[in-house]
Amino acid sequence: MVLYPMREGDSLYELAQQHFRRIEDYAIVQRLNRIGNPRRIAIGRSIRIPKHLLRYEPVTAHIISFRGAVQLRRDGRLLTVSPGMAVHEGDELATAANSFVSMGLPDQSAVALPSQSRVTVRRLRKLSLTGAVERLFAVEQGRAKAIVSPLNEADEFRISTPISVSAVRGTEFRIRYDAAGKQAATETLSGEVTMASSGEVSRDLPAGFGAVAAGTELSAPVALLPPPRLTNPGETQDQRELAFELEPLPGAKAYHVQIAQDAGFLDVATETTVQTTEVRLPPIEDGTWFVRVAAIDGHGLEGMYETYGFQRRLNDISGTATETRTGDYRQYLFRWRVMGDGERQFRFQLSRQEDGSDPVVDEVGLTEQSFAVTDLPPGTYYWRVMALQFVDGEVHENWSPTERLTISPDQ
C-alpha cells in the first residue's frame, strides 16, 4: 500500500487519470477507503492505494565491474555481460566459481555478488504518484552485499531470500542464502537492517549484529565477530601465489578472505574461505591491491571486516643444479628461472651452512640466470639465489628457496 495525503484540488478521478495504470481502478480505491464522493475528499486525509494499481517509471542499474563467468538472463535469453551494461527489473545475474559482479544504482547505491551466487532484480522502479523508488533484489542462491545510500522517506530497498526479507534505510549489509539447507543469514555492517522471516517474525539488526533464519524460525540478534588481523599486512606479495597469515581469533570457525582492485570491494578478483590462519590465493597481476579479511562464527555468520592495501610484485624464483665432468674435473651448473616483469640482477650464494652464513661463493650483480662452480670438494652444500627486481624506480628483493647439494667422494 501507498499512503497518499490528499492535497487541494485532488480527486480520485484526477489521481487515476494521472497516476493509475487504469482509470477505472479509482473505484477499487474508493471502496478500500470507504469514500462516499470520489470528487470531494478532505484535504490532508491519507488514503491507501495498492501499489500494483499505480504507474511507474523503470529505473536502470549498470554493471560496475565483473570477472570470470557471469551470466545475465533477460526474458529467457542469456546476454553477454560488459562494464556499463544496463540492468533492468526482471533481470537475473548469476556468477560461477571464482567469478564476481557488481552493479550500481542511480543514487550511488551498489549491490555486489561474489562467486556461485544468483540474484533476481524483482523491483527497480519509480512510482509516478509519490516519486518513491522501489528496489527489491531476491537472492536465490549464494550471497549478496549491499551498500545503500540514505533513502528518502517513501523509498524502499530490500533484499529477500525464499525464507526472509531484509529492509534498510541506508546502510551496508550482507545477505546469504543456502538453498540446499534452506537457511538465510543477514549481517549488518553499518546502519540498521530489519530482517523478517517467512514466519512473520522480525528482528532489528544494528551495526555489528546478524541473525539466521531457518524455515519459519528467526534467531535472536547475534553479535558479529570483530575483524581478524594480518600478521604482516604491508608485506609485498612476490611469490607466484598470494600468501597471508592471520592472527588467530577466538570464536572463529573459519576465515573469509577477498582480494579486490578497489577499497570498496566492488571489483573483486578472487576470494577463499579457510579453516586455518594460513591463506593461499591464486596469482594476480602486479599493482596495488586490497585484501579484506573477516571471521565466520559457529552460527555461520560472517563478522566485521578489516581492509588492508598491499603491493603485488611477482618476483618468484626457483633453481636446479646439474653436474658435468671434463676429464678429472667436475663442474656444477646452477640454473634458475624467475617469474614477473621488470629488469633484474641476481646474487648467487653457496654455503656449507643451511642459513647461508659464511658462504663459499657469494657472487653479486649477475645478469645471466645461471652460474658455474668447478671441482667442489665432497660434502653437503646449500645454495640460493636472490632476484633484485627494478620496477618504477623501486628495488624489490626475493630469495629463492634454499636448495641442498651433496657431493660424494669419487669411488
Tab-separated table of C-alpha atoms in Angstrom:
chain	number	residue	atom	x	y	z
A	1	MET	CA	0.000	0.000	0.000
A	2	VAL	CA	0.924	3.659	-0.568
A	3	LEU	CA	-0.388	6.246	1.881
A	4	TYR	CA	-1.204	9.398	-0.067
A	5	PRO	CA	-2.315	12.635	1.698
A	6	MET	CA	-4.951	14.403	-0.366
A	7	ARG	CA	-3.987	17.919	-1.469
A	8	GLU	CA	-6.037	20.897	-2.565
A	9	GLY	CA	-7.624	20.197	-5.947
A	10	ASP	CA	-7.153	16.418	-5.703
A	11	SER	CA	-9.905	13.969	-6.516
A	12	LEU	CA	-9.840	10.223	-7.112
A	13	TYR	CA	-10.674	10.812	-10.798
A	14	GLU	CA	-7.693	13.130	-11.304
A	15	LEU	CA	-5.338	10.823	-9.409
A	16	ALA	CA	-6.496	7.916	-11.535
A	17	GLN	CA	-6.011	9.849	-14.789
A	18	GLN	CA	-2.508	10.984	-13.904
A	19	HIS	CA	-1.068	8.098	-11.877
A	20	PHE	CA	-3.163	4.929	-12.143
A	21	ARG	CA	-2.452	2.251	-14.738
A	22	ARG	CA	-6.208	2.094	-15.468
A	23	ILE	CA	-8.559	5.000	-14.803
A	24	GLU	CA	-11.445	2.735	-13.760
A	25	ASP	CA	-9.396	1.437	-10.811
A	26	TYR	CA	-10.369	4.565	-8.896
A	27	ALA	CA	-13.394	2.506	-7.789
A	28	ILE	CA	-11.111	-0.021	-6.025
A	29	VAL	CA	-9.503	2.778	-4.023
A	30	GLN	CA	-12.900	4.311	-3.294
A	31	ARG	CA	-14.222	1.053	-1.806
A	32	LEU	CA	-10.973	0.340	0.072
A	33	ASN	CA	-11.054	3.716	1.801
A	34	ARG	CA	-14.876	3.889	2.143
A	35	ILE	CA	-15.061	7.162	0.257
A	36	GLY	CA	-18.593	8.353	-0.431
A	37	ASN	CA	-17.911	11.015	-3.080
A	38	PRO	CA	-14.694	10.484	-5.128
A	39	ARG	CA	-14.742	14.183	-6.115
A	40	ARG	CA	-14.964	15.531	-2.565
A	41	ILE	CA	-12.282	14.252	-0.176
A	42	ALA	CA	-10.994	16.263	2.782
A	43	ILE	CA	-7.597	17.925	2.256
A	44	GLY	CA	-4.963	16.127	4.323
A	45	ARG	CA	-6.805	12.837	4.536
A	46	SER	CA	-4.458	9.923	3.853
A	47	ILE	CA	-5.880	7.299	1.563
A	48	ARG	CA	-4.471	3.824	0.940
A	49	ILE	CA	-3.687	2.890	-2.651
A	50	PRO	CA	-2.452	-0.608	-3.665
A	51	LYS	CA	0.919	-0.223	-5.375
A	52	HIS	CA	0.021	-2.557	-8.202
A	53	LEU	CA	-2.591	-0.041	-9.402
A	54	LEU	CA	-0.011	2.728	-9.876
A	55	ARG	CA	2.002	3.711	-12.905
A	56	TYR	CA	5.766	3.634	-12.591
A	57	GLU	CA	8.899	4.546	-14.491
A	58	PRO	CA	11.645	1.936	-14.839
A	59	VAL	CA	14.916	2.635	-13.041
A	60	THR	CA	18.105	1.332	-14.615
A	61	ALA	CA	21.142	-0.082	-12.822
A	62	HIS	CA	24.501	-0.605	-14.537
A	63	ILE	CA	27.269	-3.164	-14.318
A	64	ILE	CA	30.194	-1.582	-12.459
A	65	SER	CA	32.645	-4.445	-12.901
A	66	PHE	CA	32.779	-8.197	-13.352
A	67	ARG	CA	35.301	-11.016	-13.503
A	68	GLY	CA	35.074	-14.618	-14.611
A	69	ALA	CA	31.916	-16.334	-15.814
A	70	VAL	CA	28.926	-14.051	-15.190
A	71	GLN	CA	25.515	-14.579	-16.784
A	72	LEU	CA	22.695	-12.076	-17.224
A	73	ARG	CA	19.366	-13.619	-18.135
A	74	ARG	CA	16.645	-11.362	-19.579
A	75	ASP	CA	13.297	-12.618	-20.851
A	76	GLY	CA	14.719	-16.139	-21.103
A	77	ARG	CA	17.786	-15.040	-23.095
A	78	LEU	CA	21.400	-15.076	-21.899
A	79	LEU	CA	23.190	-11.805	-22.651
A	80	THR	CA	26.911	-11.072	-22.753
A	81	VAL	CA	27.894	-9.026	-19.714
A	82	SER	CA	30.065	-5.941	-20.180
A	83	PRO	CA	31.076	-2.967	-17.983
A	84	GLY	CA	28.412	-0.257	-18.073
A	85	MET	CA	25.737	-2.656	-19.304
A	86	ALA	CA	22.187	-1.750	-18.214
A	87	VAL	CA	20.406	-3.985	-15.690
A	88	HIS	CA	16.586	-3.838	-15.629
A	89	GLU	CA	13.743	-5.065	-13.476
A	90	GLY	CA	13.263	-8.781	-14.104
A	91	ASP	CA	16.904	-9.467	-14.967
A	92	GLU	CA	18.779	-12.308	-13.279
A	93	LEU	CA	22.523	-12.206	-12.560
A	94	ALA	CA	24.483	-15.372	-11.791
A	95	THR	CA	28.161	-15.957	-11.042
A	96	ALA	CA	30.150	-19.164	-11.481
A	97	ALA	CA	33.028	-20.348	-9.284
A	98	ASN	CA	35.618	-17.613	-8.634
A	99	SER	CA	33.507	-15.106	-10.561
A	100	PHE	CA	32.206	-11.747	-9.352
A	101	VAL	CA	29.926	-8.911	-10.464
A	102	SER	CA	28.727	-5.609	-9.014
A	103	MET	CA	26.001	-3.231	-10.180
A	104	GLY	CA	25.444	0.410	-9.342
A	105	LEU	CA	22.168	2.324	-8.966
A	106	PRO	CA	21.485	5.972	-9.881
A	107	ASP	CA	21.630	7.059	-6.193
A	108	GLN	CA	25.167	5.601	-5.843
A	109	SER	CA	23.940	2.506	-4.011
A	110	ALA	CA	25.564	-0.744	-5.118
A	111	VAL	CA	24.942	-4.492	-4.948
A	112	ALA	CA	27.840	-6.948	-5.290
A	113	LEU	CA	27.648	-10.702	-5.918
A	114	PRO	CA	30.556	-12.992	-5.032
A	115	SER	CA	31.111	-16.375	-6.656
A	116	GLN	CA	28.407	-19.026	-7.033
A	117	SER	CA	25.523	-16.648	-6.387
A	118	ARG	CA	22.271	-15.905	-8.191
A	119	VAL	CA	20.148	-12.768	-7.740
A	120	THR	CA	16.959	-11.638	-9.479
A	121	VAL	CA	16.034	-7.944	-9.774
A	122	ARG	CA	12.403	-8.135	-8.643
A	123	ARG	CA	11.681	-4.383	-8.430
A	124	LEU	CA	13.564	-1.447	-9.912
A	125	ARG	CA	11.056	1.340	-10.454
A	126	LYS	CA	9.936	4.846	-9.516
A	127	LEU	CA	6.271	5.385	-8.646
A	128	SER	CA	4.611	8.204	-10.580
A	129	LEU	CA	2.327	9.235	-7.696
A	130	THR	CA	4.950	9.778	-4.976
A	131	GLY	CA	8.306	9.679	-6.754
A	132	ALA	CA	9.330	6.874	-4.369
A	133	VAL	CA	11.941	4.465	-5.709
A	134	GLU	CA	11.466	0.729	-5.097
A	135	ARG	CA	14.476	-1.602	-5.180
A	136	LEU	CA	13.959	-5.276	-4.402
A	137	PHE	CA	16.637	-7.899	-5.067
A	138	ALA	CA	15.989	-11.608	-4.485
A	139	VAL	CA	18.935	-13.830	-3.537
A	140	GLU	CA	18.015	-17.224	-4.970
A	141	GLN	CA	21.363	-18.818	-4.044
A	142	GLY	CA	24.658	-17.699	-2.516
A	143	ARG	CA	25.424	-14.246	-1.193
A	144	ALA	CA	24.998	-10.554	-1.916
A	145	LYS	CA	26.395	-7.428	-0.332
A	146	ALA	CA	24.627	-4.052	-0.490
A	147	ILE	CA	25.942	-0.552	0.120
A	148	VAL	CA	22.847	1.634	0.338
A	149	SER	CA	22.816	5.424	0.117
A	150	PRO	CA	20.432	7.201	2.539
A	151	LEU	CA	16.853	6.834	1.312
A	152	ASN	CA	14.013	9.294	1.104
A	153	GLU	CA	11.115	8.613	3.457
A	154	ALA	CA	8.994	6.745	0.905
A	155	ASP	CA	11.857	4.890	-0.820
A	156	GLU	CA	12.378	1.154	-0.327
A	157	PHE	CA	15.479	-1.010	-0.524
A	158	ARG	CA	15.011	-4.686	0.268
A	159	ILE	CA	16.919	-7.908	-0.322
A	160	SER	CA	14.910	-11.087	0.051
A	161	THR	CA	15.566	-14.821	0.086
A	162	PRO	CA	12.908	-17.524	-0.233
A	163	ILE	CA	12.558	-17.521	3.585
A	164	SER	CA	13.466	-13.965	4.662
A	165	VAL	CA	13.498	-10.313	3.689
A	166	SER	CA	15.820	-7.552	4.896
A	167	ALA	CA	14.886	-3.873	4.564
A	168	VAL	CA	17.160	-0.880	5.135
A	169	ARG	CA	17.142	2.908	5.196
A	170	GLY	CA	20.776	3.438	4.180
A	171	THR	CA	23.466	1.078	5.347
A	172	GLU	CA	25.955	-1.649	4.431
A	173	PHE	CA	24.947	-5.258	4.912
A	174	ARG	CA	25.354	-8.794	3.603
A	175	ILE	CA	22.790	-11.471	2.735
A	176	ARG	CA	23.421	-15.199	2.384
A	177	TYR	CA	21.027	-17.964	1.318
A	178	ASP	CA	21.779	-21.686	1.290
A	179	ALA	CA	19.158	-23.253	-0.960
A	180	ALA	CA	20.127	-26.823	-0.026
A	181	GLY	CA	19.916	-26.174	3.716
A	182	LYS	CA	17.059	-23.654	3.410
A	183	GLN	CA	18.886	-21.244	5.666
A	184	ALA	CA	19.343	-17.478	5.305
A	185	ALA	CA	21.538	-15.009	7.163
A	186	THR	CA	21.818	-11.236	7.349
A	187	GLU	CA	24.836	-9.338	8.725
A	188	THR	CA	24.683	-5.576	9.344
A	189	LEU	CA	27.988	-3.753	8.938
A	190	SER	CA	26.722	-0.180	9.349
A	191	GLY	CA	23.362	1.471	9.960
A	192	GLU	CA	20.424	-0.814	10.789
A	193	VAL	CA	18.575	-3.600	8.987
A	194	THR	CA	15.176	-5.108	9.759
A	195	MET	CA	15.139	-8.831	8.980
A	196	ALA	CA	11.831	-10.693	8.769
A	197	SER	CA	11.288	-14.431	8.384
A	198	SER	CA	8.575	-16.204	6.439
A	199	GLY	CA	7.014	-16.895	9.841
A	200	GLU	CA	6.379	-13.142	10.202
A	201	VAL	CA	8.969	-12.771	12.974
A	202	SER	CA	11.195	-9.715	12.590
A	203	ARG	CA	14.430	-8.527	14.210
A	204	ASP	CA	16.117	-5.146	14.170
A	205	LEU	CA	19.811	-5.695	13.482
A	206	PRO	CA	22.028	-2.715	14.332
A	207	ALA	CA	25.603	-2.464	13.094
A	208	GLY	CA	27.730	-5.352	14.323
A	209	PHE	CA	24.843	-7.834	14.637
A	210	GLY	CA	23.404	-10.597	12.480
A	211	ALA	CA	20.658	-13.214	12.535
A	212	VAL	CA	19.925	-16.581	10.944
A	213	ALA	CA	16.592	-17.744	9.502
A	214	ALA	CA	15.808	-21.448	9.147
A	215	GLY	CA	12.359	-22.344	7.874
A	216	THR	CA	9.944	-20.031	9.687
A	217	GLU	CA	12.310	-19.554	12.652
A	218	LEU	CA	14.474	-16.463	13.098
A	219	SER	CA	17.272	-16.325	15.656
A	220	ALA	CA	17.792	-13.538	18.138
A	221	PRO	CA	20.398	-10.929	17.104
A	222	VAL	CA	23.948	-12.283	17.398
A	223	ALA	CA	26.991	-10.052	17.911
A	224	LEU	CA	29.325	-10.422	14.941
A	225	LEU	CA	32.954	-11.352	15.492
A	226	PRO	CA	35.469	-8.487	15.344
A	227	PRO	CA	37.798	-8.391	12.340
A	228	PRO	CA	40.855	-10.647	12.379
A	229	ARG	CA	44.269	-9.139	11.782
A	230	LEU	CA	47.030	-9.939	9.321
A	231	THR	CA	50.466	-10.642	10.796
A	232	ASN	CA	52.400	-8.738	8.073
A	233	PRO	CA	49.878	-6.536	6.255
A	234	GLY	CA	52.417	-4.370	4.427
A	235	GLU	CA	54.489	-7.226	3.033
A	236	THR	CA	54.968	-7.212	-0.758
A	237	GLN	CA	53.388	-10.243	-2.394
A	238	ASP	CA	56.149	-11.505	-4.708
A	239	GLN	CA	55.551	-15.268	-4.840
A	240	ARG	CA	53.509	-16.932	-7.566
A	241	GLU	CA	50.557	-17.451	-5.220
A	242	LEU	CA	49.359	-14.851	-2.744
A	243	ALA	CA	50.147	-15.825	0.850
A	244	PHE	CA	48.736	-14.228	4.008
A	245	GLU	CA	48.968	-15.172	7.677
A	246	LEU	CA	46.137	-14.311	10.085
A	247	GLU	CA	46.344	-13.891	13.825
A	248	PRO	CA	44.020	-16.492	15.426
A	249	LEU	CA	40.697	-15.001	16.570
A	250	PRO	CA	38.785	-16.609	19.470
A	251	GLY	CA	35.380	-17.925	18.360
A	252	ALA	CA	36.323	-18.097	14.676
A	253	LYS	CA	35.471	-21.360	12.885
A	254	ALA	CA	36.698	-20.136	9.502
A	255	TYR	CA	38.013	-17.035	7.749
A	256	HIS	CA	36.767	-15.338	4.579
A	257	VAL	CA	39.428	-13.509	2.545
A	258	GLN	CA	38.813	-11.408	-0.588
A	259	ILE	CA	41.153	-9.603	-2.980
A	260	ALA	CA	39.973	-6.544	-4.938
A	261	GLN	CA	41.382	-3.702	-7.006
A	262	ASP	CA	39.272	-1.118	-5.153
A	263	ALA	CA	38.971	-0.405	-1.431
A	264	GLY	CA	35.150	-0.634	-1.666
A	265	PHE	CA	35.401	-4.228	-2.969
A	266	LEU	CA	33.078	-3.722	-5.905
A	267	ASP	CA	35.784	-5.109	-8.215
A	268	VAL	CA	36.658	-8.393	-6.501
A	269	ALA	CA	39.272	-10.547	-8.239
A	270	THR	CA	39.381	-13.657	-6.072
A	271	GLU	CA	38.331	-14.997	-2.682
A	272	THR	CA	38.624	-18.019	-0.426
A	273	THR	CA	37.272	-19.404	2.848
A	274	VAL	CA	39.728	-21.342	5.019
A	275	GLN	CA	39.622	-23.107	8.381
A	276	THR	CA	43.254	-22.261	9.208
A	277	THR	CA	45.107	-18.977	9.648
A	278	GLU	CA	47.278	-19.678	6.586
A	279	VAL	CA	45.694	-18.276	3.430
A	280	ARG	CA	46.692	-19.031	-0.152
A	281	LEU	CA	45.083	-17.381	-3.189
A	282	PRO	CA	45.639	-17.659	-6.963
A	283	PRO	CA	48.093	-15.388	-8.827
A	284	ILE	CA	47.073	-11.841	-9.814
A	285	GLU	CA	48.784	-9.192	-11.929
A	286	ASP	CA	51.252	-6.676	-10.478
A	287	GLY	CA	49.977	-3.455	-8.937
A	288	THR	CA	48.283	-2.027	-5.857
A	289	TRP	CA	45.606	-4.291	-4.408
A	290	PHE	CA	43.402	-4.624	-1.330
A	291	VAL	CA	42.777	-7.621	0.910
A	292	ARG	CA	39.699	-7.887	3.143
A	293	VAL	CA	39.511	-10.396	5.997
A	294	ALA	CA	36.551	-11.469	8.154
A	295	ALA	CA	35.930	-14.330	10.570
A	296	ILE	CA	32.989	-16.759	10.473
A	297	ASP	CA	31.454	-17.927	13.757
A	298	GLY	CA	29.693	-21.121	14.799
A	299	HIS	CA	26.330	-19.792	13.552
A	300	GLY	CA	27.787	-19.354	10.060
A	301	LEU	CA	27.645	-15.559	10.417
A	302	GLU	CA	30.470	-13.605	8.818
A	303	GLY	CA	31.848	-10.946	11.130
A	304	MET	CA	33.127	-7.416	10.747
A	305	TYR	CA	35.953	-6.977	8.265
A	306	GLU	CA	39.299	-5.221	8.059
A	307	THR	CA	40.769	-3.988	4.773
A	308	TYR	CA	44.490	-3.708	4.003
A	309	GLY	CA	46.324	-2.373	0.976
A	310	PHE	CA	49.310	-4.270	-0.416
A	311	GLN	CA	51.705	-4.282	-3.346
A	312	ARG	CA	51.829	-7.169	-5.758
A	313	ARG	CA	55.245	-7.569	-7.453
A	314	LEU	CA	55.704	-11.048	-8.876
A	315	ASN	CA	59.360	-11.984	-8.367
A	316	ASP	CA	59.209	-15.736	-7.889
A	317	ILE	CA	62.492	-17.580	-8.318
A	318	SER	CA	63.415	-21.278	-8.280
A	319	GLY	CA	66.503	-23.225	-9.313
A	320	THR	CA	68.119	-26.527	-10.327
A	321	ALA	CA	71.693	-27.843	-10.243
A	322	THR	CA	73.370	-30.276	-12.676
A	323	GLU	CA	76.806	-31.932	-12.693
A	324	THR	CA	79.094	-32.449	-15.743
A	325	ARG	CA	82.587	-33.976	-15.989
A	326	THR	CA	85.527	-32.825	-18.081
A	327	GLY	CA	88.424	-35.181	-17.505
A	328	ASP	CA	89.187	-35.233	-13.793
A	329	TYR	CA	87.195	-32.068	-13.148
A	330	ARG	CA	83.566	-31.858	-12.116
A	331	GLN	CA	81.524	-28.755	-12.931
A	332	TYR	CA	78.284	-27.818	-11.212
A	333	LEU	CA	75.915	-25.622	-13.197
A	334	PHE	CA	73.309	-23.815	-11.120
A	335	ARG	CA	70.335	-22.517	-13.094
A	336	TRP	CA	67.294	-20.553	-12.011
A	337	ARG	CA	64.131	-19.245	-13.523
A	338	VAL	CA	62.221	-16.162	-12.455
A	339	MET	CA	58.598	-15.042	-12.901
A	340	GLY	CA	57.419	-11.450	-13.146
A	341	ASP	CA	58.149	-8.264	-15.095
A	342	GLY	CA	60.920	-5.703	-14.790
A	343	GLU	CA	64.710	-5.543	-15.105
A	344	ARG	CA	66.668	-7.875	-12.788
A	345	GLN	CA	70.054	-8.661	-11.328
A	346	PHE	CA	70.901	-11.751	-9.327
A	347	ARG	CA	73.036	-12.752	-6.351
A	348	PHE	CA	74.242	-16.338	-6.038
A	349	GLN	CA	75.287	-17.861	-2.700
A	350	LEU	CA	76.762	-21.269	-1.937
A	351	SER	CA	77.444	-22.187	1.683
A	352	ARG	CA	78.199	-25.100	3.972
A	353	GLN	CA	75.606	-23.691	6.371
A	354	GLU	CA	71.846	-24.060	5.805
A	355	ASP	CA	71.253	-20.448	6.916
A	356	GLY	CA	73.641	-19.176	4.222
A	357	SER	CA	76.222	-17.846	6.683
A	358	ASP	CA	79.958	-17.914	5.843
A	359	PRO	CA	79.339	-18.560	2.117
A	360	VAL	CA	81.880	-20.405	-0.022
A	361	VAL	CA	80.665	-18.431	-3.048
A	362	ASP	CA	78.866	-15.069	-2.954
A	363	GLU	CA	78.507	-13.512	-6.416
A	364	VAL	CA	76.525	-10.270	-6.880
A	365	GLY	CA	75.462	-8.282	-9.945
A	366	LEU	CA	74.790	-11.323	-12.135
A	367	THR	CA	72.645	-10.745	-15.208
A	368	GLU	CA	72.525	-14.317	-16.523
A	369	GLN	CA	70.244	-16.909	-14.979
A	370	SER	CA	72.994	-19.441	-14.347
A	371	PHE	CA	76.338	-19.760	-12.546
A	372	ALA	CA	79.015	-22.490	-12.771
A	373	VAL	CA	81.291	-23.712	-9.977
A	374	THR	CA	84.154	-26.120	-10.762
A	375	ASP	CA	85.562	-29.009	-8.706
A	376	LEU	CA	83.838	-28.516	-5.363
A	377	PRO	CA	85.238	-30.704	-2.556
A	378	PRO	CA	82.985	-33.514	-1.325
A	379	GLY	CA	80.420	-32.541	1.308
A	380	THR	CA	76.979	-31.040	1.796
A	381	TYR	CA	76.249	-27.557	0.431
A	382	TYR	CA	73.310	-25.190	0.476
A	383	TRP	CA	72.651	-22.697	-2.285
A	384	ARG	CA	70.150	-19.949	-3.060
A	385	VAL	CA	69.660	-17.020	-5.447
A	386	MET	CA	68.386	-13.523	-4.778
A	387	ALA	CA	66.466	-11.716	-7.525
A	388	LEU	CA	66.627	-7.918	-7.445
A	389	GLN	CA	63.719	-6.514	-9.412
A	390	PHE	CA	63.759	-2.882	-10.601
A	391	VAL	CA	60.230	-1.507	-11.187
A	392	ASP	CA	59.081	2.135	-11.253
A	393	GLY	CA	62.252	3.359	-9.572
A	394	GLU	CA	61.948	0.841	-6.720
A	395	VAL	CA	64.011	-2.259	-5.917
A	396	HIS	CA	62.322	-5.466	-4.749
A	397	GLU	CA	64.367	-8.374	-3.357
A	398	ASN	CA	63.403	-12.012	-3.070
A	399	TRP	CA	65.447	-15.123	-2.220
A	400	SER	CA	64.751	-18.464	-3.831
A	401	PRO	CA	64.122	-21.434	-1.503
A	402	THR	CA	67.395	-22.842	-0.165
A	403	GLU	CA	68.414	-25.980	-2.092
A	404	ARG	CA	70.650	-28.786	-0.808
A	405	LEU	CA	73.511	-30.313	-2.833
A	406	THR	CA	75.505	-33.318	-1.600
A	407	ILE	CA	78.812	-34.176	-3.353
A	408	SER	CA	80.129	-37.698	-2.687
A	409	PRO	CA	83.824	-38.622	-2.870
A	410	ASP	CA	84.966	-40.340	-6.078
A	411	GLN	CA	84.887	-44.127	-5.747
